[in-house]
Structure formats: structure tokens, C-alpha cells
mmCIF file of C-alpha atoms and ligand atoms in Angstrom:
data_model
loop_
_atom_site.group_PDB
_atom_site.id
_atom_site.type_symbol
_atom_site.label_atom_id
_atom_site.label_comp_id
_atom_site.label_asym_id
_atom_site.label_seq_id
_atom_site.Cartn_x
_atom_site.Cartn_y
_atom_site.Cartn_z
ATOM 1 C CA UNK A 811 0.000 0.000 0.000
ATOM 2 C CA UNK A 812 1.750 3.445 -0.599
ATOM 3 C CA UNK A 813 1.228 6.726 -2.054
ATOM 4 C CA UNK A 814 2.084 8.012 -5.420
ATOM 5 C CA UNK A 815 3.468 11.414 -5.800
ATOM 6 C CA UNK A 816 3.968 12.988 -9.273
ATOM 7 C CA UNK A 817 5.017 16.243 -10.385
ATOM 8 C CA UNK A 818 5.129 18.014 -13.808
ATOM 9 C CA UNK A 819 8.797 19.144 -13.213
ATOM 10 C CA UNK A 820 11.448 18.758 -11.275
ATOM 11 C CA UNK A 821 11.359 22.940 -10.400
ATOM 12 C CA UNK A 822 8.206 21.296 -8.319
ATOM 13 C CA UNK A 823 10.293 19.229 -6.405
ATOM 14 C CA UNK A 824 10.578 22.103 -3.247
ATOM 15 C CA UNK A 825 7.032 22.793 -3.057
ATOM 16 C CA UNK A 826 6.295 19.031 -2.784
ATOM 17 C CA UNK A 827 9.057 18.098 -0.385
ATOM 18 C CA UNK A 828 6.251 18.834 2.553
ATOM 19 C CA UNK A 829 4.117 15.841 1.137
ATOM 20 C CA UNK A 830 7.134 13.252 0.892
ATOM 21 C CA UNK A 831 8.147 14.243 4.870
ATOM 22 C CA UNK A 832 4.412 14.088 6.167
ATOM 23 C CA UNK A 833 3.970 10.912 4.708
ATOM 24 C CA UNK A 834 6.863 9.777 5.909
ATOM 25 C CA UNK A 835 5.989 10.672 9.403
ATOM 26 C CA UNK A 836 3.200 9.004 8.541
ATOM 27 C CA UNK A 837 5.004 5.856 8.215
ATOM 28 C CA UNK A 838 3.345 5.684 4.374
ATOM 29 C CA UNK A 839 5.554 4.499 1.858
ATOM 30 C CA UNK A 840 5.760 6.786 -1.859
ATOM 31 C CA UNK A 841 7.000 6.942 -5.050
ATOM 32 C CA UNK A 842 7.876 9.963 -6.214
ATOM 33 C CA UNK A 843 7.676 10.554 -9.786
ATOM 34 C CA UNK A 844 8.119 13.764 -12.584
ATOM 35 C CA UNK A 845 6.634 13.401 -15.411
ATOM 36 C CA UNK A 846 4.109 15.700 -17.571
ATOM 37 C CA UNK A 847 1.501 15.586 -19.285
ATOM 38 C CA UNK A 848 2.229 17.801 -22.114
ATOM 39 C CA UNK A 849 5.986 16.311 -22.254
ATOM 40 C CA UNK A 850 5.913 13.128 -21.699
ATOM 41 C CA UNK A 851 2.147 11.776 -22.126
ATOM 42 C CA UNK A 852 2.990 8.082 -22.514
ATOM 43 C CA UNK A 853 4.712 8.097 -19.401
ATOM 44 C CA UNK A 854 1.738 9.850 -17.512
ATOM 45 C CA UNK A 855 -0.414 7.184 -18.854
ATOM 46 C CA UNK A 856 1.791 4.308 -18.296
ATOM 47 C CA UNK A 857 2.199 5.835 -14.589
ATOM 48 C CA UNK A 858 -1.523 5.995 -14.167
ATOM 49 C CA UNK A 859 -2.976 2.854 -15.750
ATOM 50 C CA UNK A 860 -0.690 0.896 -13.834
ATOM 51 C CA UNK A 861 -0.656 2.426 -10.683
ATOM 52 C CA UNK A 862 -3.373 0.515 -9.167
ATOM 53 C CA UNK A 863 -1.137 -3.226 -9.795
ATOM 54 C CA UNK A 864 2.034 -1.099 -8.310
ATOM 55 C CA UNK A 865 0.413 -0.859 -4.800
ATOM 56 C CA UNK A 866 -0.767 2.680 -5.015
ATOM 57 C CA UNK A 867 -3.603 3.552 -3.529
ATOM 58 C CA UNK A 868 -3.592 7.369 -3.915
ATOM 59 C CA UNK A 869 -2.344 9.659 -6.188
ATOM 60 C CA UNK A 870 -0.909 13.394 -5.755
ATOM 61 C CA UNK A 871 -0.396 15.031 -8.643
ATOM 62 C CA UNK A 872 0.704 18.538 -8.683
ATOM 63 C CA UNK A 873 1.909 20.915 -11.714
ATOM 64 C CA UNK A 874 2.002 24.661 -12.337
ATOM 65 C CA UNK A 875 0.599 27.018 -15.591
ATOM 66 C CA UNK A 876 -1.566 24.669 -17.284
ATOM 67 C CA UNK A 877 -1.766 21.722 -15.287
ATOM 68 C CA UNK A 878 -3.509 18.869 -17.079
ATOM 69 C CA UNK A 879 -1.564 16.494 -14.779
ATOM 70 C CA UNK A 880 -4.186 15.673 -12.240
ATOM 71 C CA UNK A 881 -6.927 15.560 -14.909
ATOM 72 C CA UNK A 882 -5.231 13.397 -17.104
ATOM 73 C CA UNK A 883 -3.780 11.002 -14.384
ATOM 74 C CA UNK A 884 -8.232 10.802 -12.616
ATOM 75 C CA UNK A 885 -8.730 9.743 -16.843
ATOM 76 C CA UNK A 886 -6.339 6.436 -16.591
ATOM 77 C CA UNK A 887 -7.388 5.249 -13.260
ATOM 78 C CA UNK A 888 -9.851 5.037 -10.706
ATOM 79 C CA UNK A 889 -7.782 5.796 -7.229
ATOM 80 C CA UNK A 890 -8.447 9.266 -5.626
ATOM 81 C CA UNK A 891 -6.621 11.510 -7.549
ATOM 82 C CA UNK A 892 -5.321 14.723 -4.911
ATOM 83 C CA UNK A 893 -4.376 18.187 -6.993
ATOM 84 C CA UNK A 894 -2.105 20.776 -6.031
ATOM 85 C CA UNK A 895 -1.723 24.079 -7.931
ATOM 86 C CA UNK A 896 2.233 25.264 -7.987
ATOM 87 C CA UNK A 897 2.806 28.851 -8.332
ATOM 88 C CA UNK A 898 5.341 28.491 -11.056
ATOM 89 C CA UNK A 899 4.445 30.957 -12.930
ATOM 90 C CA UNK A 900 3.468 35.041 -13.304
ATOM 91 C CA UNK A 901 -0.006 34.237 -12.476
ATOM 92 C CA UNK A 902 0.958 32.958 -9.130
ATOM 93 C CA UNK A 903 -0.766 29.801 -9.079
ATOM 94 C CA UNK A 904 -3.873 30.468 -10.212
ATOM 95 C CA UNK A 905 -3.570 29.595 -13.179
ATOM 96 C CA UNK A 906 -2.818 25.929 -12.426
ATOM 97 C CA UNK A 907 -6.136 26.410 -9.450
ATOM 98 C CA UNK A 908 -8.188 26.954 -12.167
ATOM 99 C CA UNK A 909 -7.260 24.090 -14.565
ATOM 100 C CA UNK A 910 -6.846 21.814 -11.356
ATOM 101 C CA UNK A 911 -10.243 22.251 -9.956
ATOM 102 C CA UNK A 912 -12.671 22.719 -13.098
ATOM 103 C CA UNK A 913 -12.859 18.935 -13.552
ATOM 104 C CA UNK A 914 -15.376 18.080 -15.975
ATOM 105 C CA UNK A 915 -18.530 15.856 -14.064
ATOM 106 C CA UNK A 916 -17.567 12.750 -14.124
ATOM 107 C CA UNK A 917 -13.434 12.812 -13.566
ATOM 108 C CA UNK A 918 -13.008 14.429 -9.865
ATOM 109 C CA UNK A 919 -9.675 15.961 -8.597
ATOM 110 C CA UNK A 920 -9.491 16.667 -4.908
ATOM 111 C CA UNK A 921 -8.063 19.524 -5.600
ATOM 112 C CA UNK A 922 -6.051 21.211 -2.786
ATOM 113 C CA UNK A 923 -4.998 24.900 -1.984
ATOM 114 C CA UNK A 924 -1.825 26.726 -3.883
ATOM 115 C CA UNK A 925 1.299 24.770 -2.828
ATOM 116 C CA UNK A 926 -0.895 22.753 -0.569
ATOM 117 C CA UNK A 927 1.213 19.851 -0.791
ATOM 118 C CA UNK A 928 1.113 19.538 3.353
ATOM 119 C CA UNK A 929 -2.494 18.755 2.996
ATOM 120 C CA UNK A 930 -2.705 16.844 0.154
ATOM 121 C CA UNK A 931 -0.770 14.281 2.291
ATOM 122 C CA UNK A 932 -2.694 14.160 5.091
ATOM 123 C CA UNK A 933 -5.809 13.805 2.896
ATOM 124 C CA UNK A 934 -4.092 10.838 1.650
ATOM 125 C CA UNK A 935 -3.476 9.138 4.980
ATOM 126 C CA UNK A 936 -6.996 10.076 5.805
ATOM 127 C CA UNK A 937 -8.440 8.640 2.482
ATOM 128 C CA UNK A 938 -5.863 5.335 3.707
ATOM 129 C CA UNK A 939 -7.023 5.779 7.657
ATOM 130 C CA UNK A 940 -10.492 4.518 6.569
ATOM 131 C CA UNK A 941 -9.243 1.115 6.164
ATOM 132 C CA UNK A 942 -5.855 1.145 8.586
ATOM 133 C CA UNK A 943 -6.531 1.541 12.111
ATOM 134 C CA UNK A 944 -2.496 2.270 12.658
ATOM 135 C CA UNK A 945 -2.304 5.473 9.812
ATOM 136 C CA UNK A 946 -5.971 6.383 12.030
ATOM 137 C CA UNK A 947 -4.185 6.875 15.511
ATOM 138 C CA UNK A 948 -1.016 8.795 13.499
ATOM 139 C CA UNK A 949 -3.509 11.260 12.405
ATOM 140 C CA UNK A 950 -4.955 11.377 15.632
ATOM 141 C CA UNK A 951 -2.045 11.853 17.688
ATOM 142 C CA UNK A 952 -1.337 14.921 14.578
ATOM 143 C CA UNK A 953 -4.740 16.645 15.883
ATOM 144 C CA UNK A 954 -3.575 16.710 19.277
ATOM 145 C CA UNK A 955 -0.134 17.460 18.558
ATOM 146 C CA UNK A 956 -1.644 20.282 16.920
ATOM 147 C CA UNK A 957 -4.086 21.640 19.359
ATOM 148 C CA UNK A 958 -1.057 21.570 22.452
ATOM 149 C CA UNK A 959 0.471 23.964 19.947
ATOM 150 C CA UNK A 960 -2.055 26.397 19.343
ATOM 151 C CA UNK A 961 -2.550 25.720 23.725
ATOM 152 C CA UNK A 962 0.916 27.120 23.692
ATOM 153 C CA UNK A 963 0.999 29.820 21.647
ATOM 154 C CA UNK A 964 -2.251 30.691 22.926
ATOM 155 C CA UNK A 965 -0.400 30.922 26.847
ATOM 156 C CA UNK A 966 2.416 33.089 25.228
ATOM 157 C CA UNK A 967 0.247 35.614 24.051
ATOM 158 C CA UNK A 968 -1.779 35.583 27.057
ATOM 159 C CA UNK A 969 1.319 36.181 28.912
ATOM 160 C CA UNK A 970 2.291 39.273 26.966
HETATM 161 C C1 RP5 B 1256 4.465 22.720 -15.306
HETATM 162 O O1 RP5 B 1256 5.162 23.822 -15.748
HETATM 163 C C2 RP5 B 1256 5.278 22.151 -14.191
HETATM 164 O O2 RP5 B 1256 4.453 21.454 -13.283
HETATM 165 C C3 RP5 B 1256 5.912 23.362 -13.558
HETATM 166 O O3 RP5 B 1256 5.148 23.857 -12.474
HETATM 167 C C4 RP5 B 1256 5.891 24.395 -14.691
HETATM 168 C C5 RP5 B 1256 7.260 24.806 -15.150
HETATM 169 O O4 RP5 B 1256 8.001 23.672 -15.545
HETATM 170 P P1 RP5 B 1256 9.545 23.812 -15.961
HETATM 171 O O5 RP5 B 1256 9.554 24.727 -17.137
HETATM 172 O O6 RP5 B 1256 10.258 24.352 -14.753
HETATM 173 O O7 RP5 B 1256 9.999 22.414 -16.288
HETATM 174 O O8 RP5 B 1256 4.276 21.792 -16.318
#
């Protein structure tokens, strides 16, 4: 069982290092993968028609300017597909939001915020939490860890 992670370009790599280290603390294994969809089509669909009888159970996909990526990765398979916009480009992002999200009926992309590579992998261990009680305690331990943090900063201001 493990996560897929593909990019349209390597310049993606930064923005998506988040998702590799969160699923790693997740104890999830990945592969990580660059490849585009306007590039290198055969080797999108090769990636995402076989993906299922690889062990992945997810895909993130994420790509800047016009990102078919996602899109074209939900039309080879049935796993959840998870989208994240890059800002790669002068239109800050948006431009990839747009193409990301606008998923004809029919071919859904959970698409995620601009650069929201963090969540897209915890929306993958959530989507893999429904059937593994061990990634389902992880995440729950993560909403406390969380909440003792905002407790914290919460006392510091209080203290000011
Ligand atoms: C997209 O174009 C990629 O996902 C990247 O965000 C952007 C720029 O790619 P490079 O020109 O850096 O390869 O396809």
C-alpha cells in the first residue's frame, strides 16, 4: 500500500518536499515521480494505468501554468486523484487552481490549496485511515499534537 506522488517538473520538487516528509511521518511508503503531461504523455499514462497493480492507492499530482496532470492522471485510473496548484508561474498559481479544480462531471480531482502539498498528504493518509486503524491513531495523535500547539501559543500571548 503506498502513495504516489507525481510532479510536472522537477522545479516542483521544493514545493512538494512537505508531502514526501508528512507521509513519511506518517510511516506511508511513496514513489515519487516527474513526469508531464504535455511532455511526456505516454509516461503519464503508463504511470496511471498501472498504478493501481504497483500498490498505489492514492495519487498526488501537482503541476504549475496549465496543469492537465491531475486531470489526465483521474482519466487512466480510478484511485483518488489529490491536486495541487504550484505557483510556477506570473499568475501565481492560479492559473494551475483553475485548470486543477474545473474537472469536468464525471473525472473528480481533490483539488487542494496553492502549494498545498502539506495537505494533500494528510488527505491521503486520511483517504488510507479509513481502512488502517495504525495510519488512524497517526492522524490522531497529529490533531492533538496540533491543538497543544495552538494551547501554547495561545499561553504566550496571554502572557504578553
Ligand atoms: C508545469 O510547468 C510544471 O508542473 C511546472 O510547475 C511548470 C514549469 O516547468 P519547468 O519549465 O520548470 O519544467 O508543467
Amino acid at each position: 500500500m503506498k502513495v504516489a506522488i507525481i510532479m510536472g517538473s522537477d522545479s516542483d520538487y521544493p514545493i512538494l518536499e512537505p508531502a514526501i516528509q508528512t507521509l513519511a511521518d506518517f510511516g506511508i511508503s511513496t514513489e515519487v515521480v516527474v513526469a508531464s503531461a504535455h511532455r511526456t504523455p505516454d509516461i503519464v499514462h503508463e504511470f496511471a494505468a498501472g498504478a493501481a497493480k504497483r500498490g498505489v492507492r492514492v495519487i498526488i499530482a501537482a503541476a504549475g501554468a496549465a496543469a492537465h496532470l491531475p486531470g489526465v492522471i483521474a482519466s487512466y485510473t480510478t484511485l483518488p486523484v489529490i491536486g495541487v496548484p504550484v505557483n510556477s508561474t506570473p499568475l501565481a498559481g492560479m492559473d494551475a487552481l483553475l485548470s486543477i479544480v474545473q474537472m469536468p462531471s464525471g473525472i473528480p480531482v481533490a483539488t487542494m490549496a496553492i502549494n498545498g502539498a502539506k495537505n494533500a498528504a494528510i488527505f491521503a493518509a486520511q483517504i488510507l485511515a479509513v481502512s488502517n486503524d495504525e495510519i488512524a491513531e497517526k492522524l490522531l495523535n497529529h490533531r492533538q499534537m496540533m491543538a497543544q500547539e495552538v494551547a501554547q501559543k495561545a499561553a504566550r500571548i496571554a502572557s504578553k
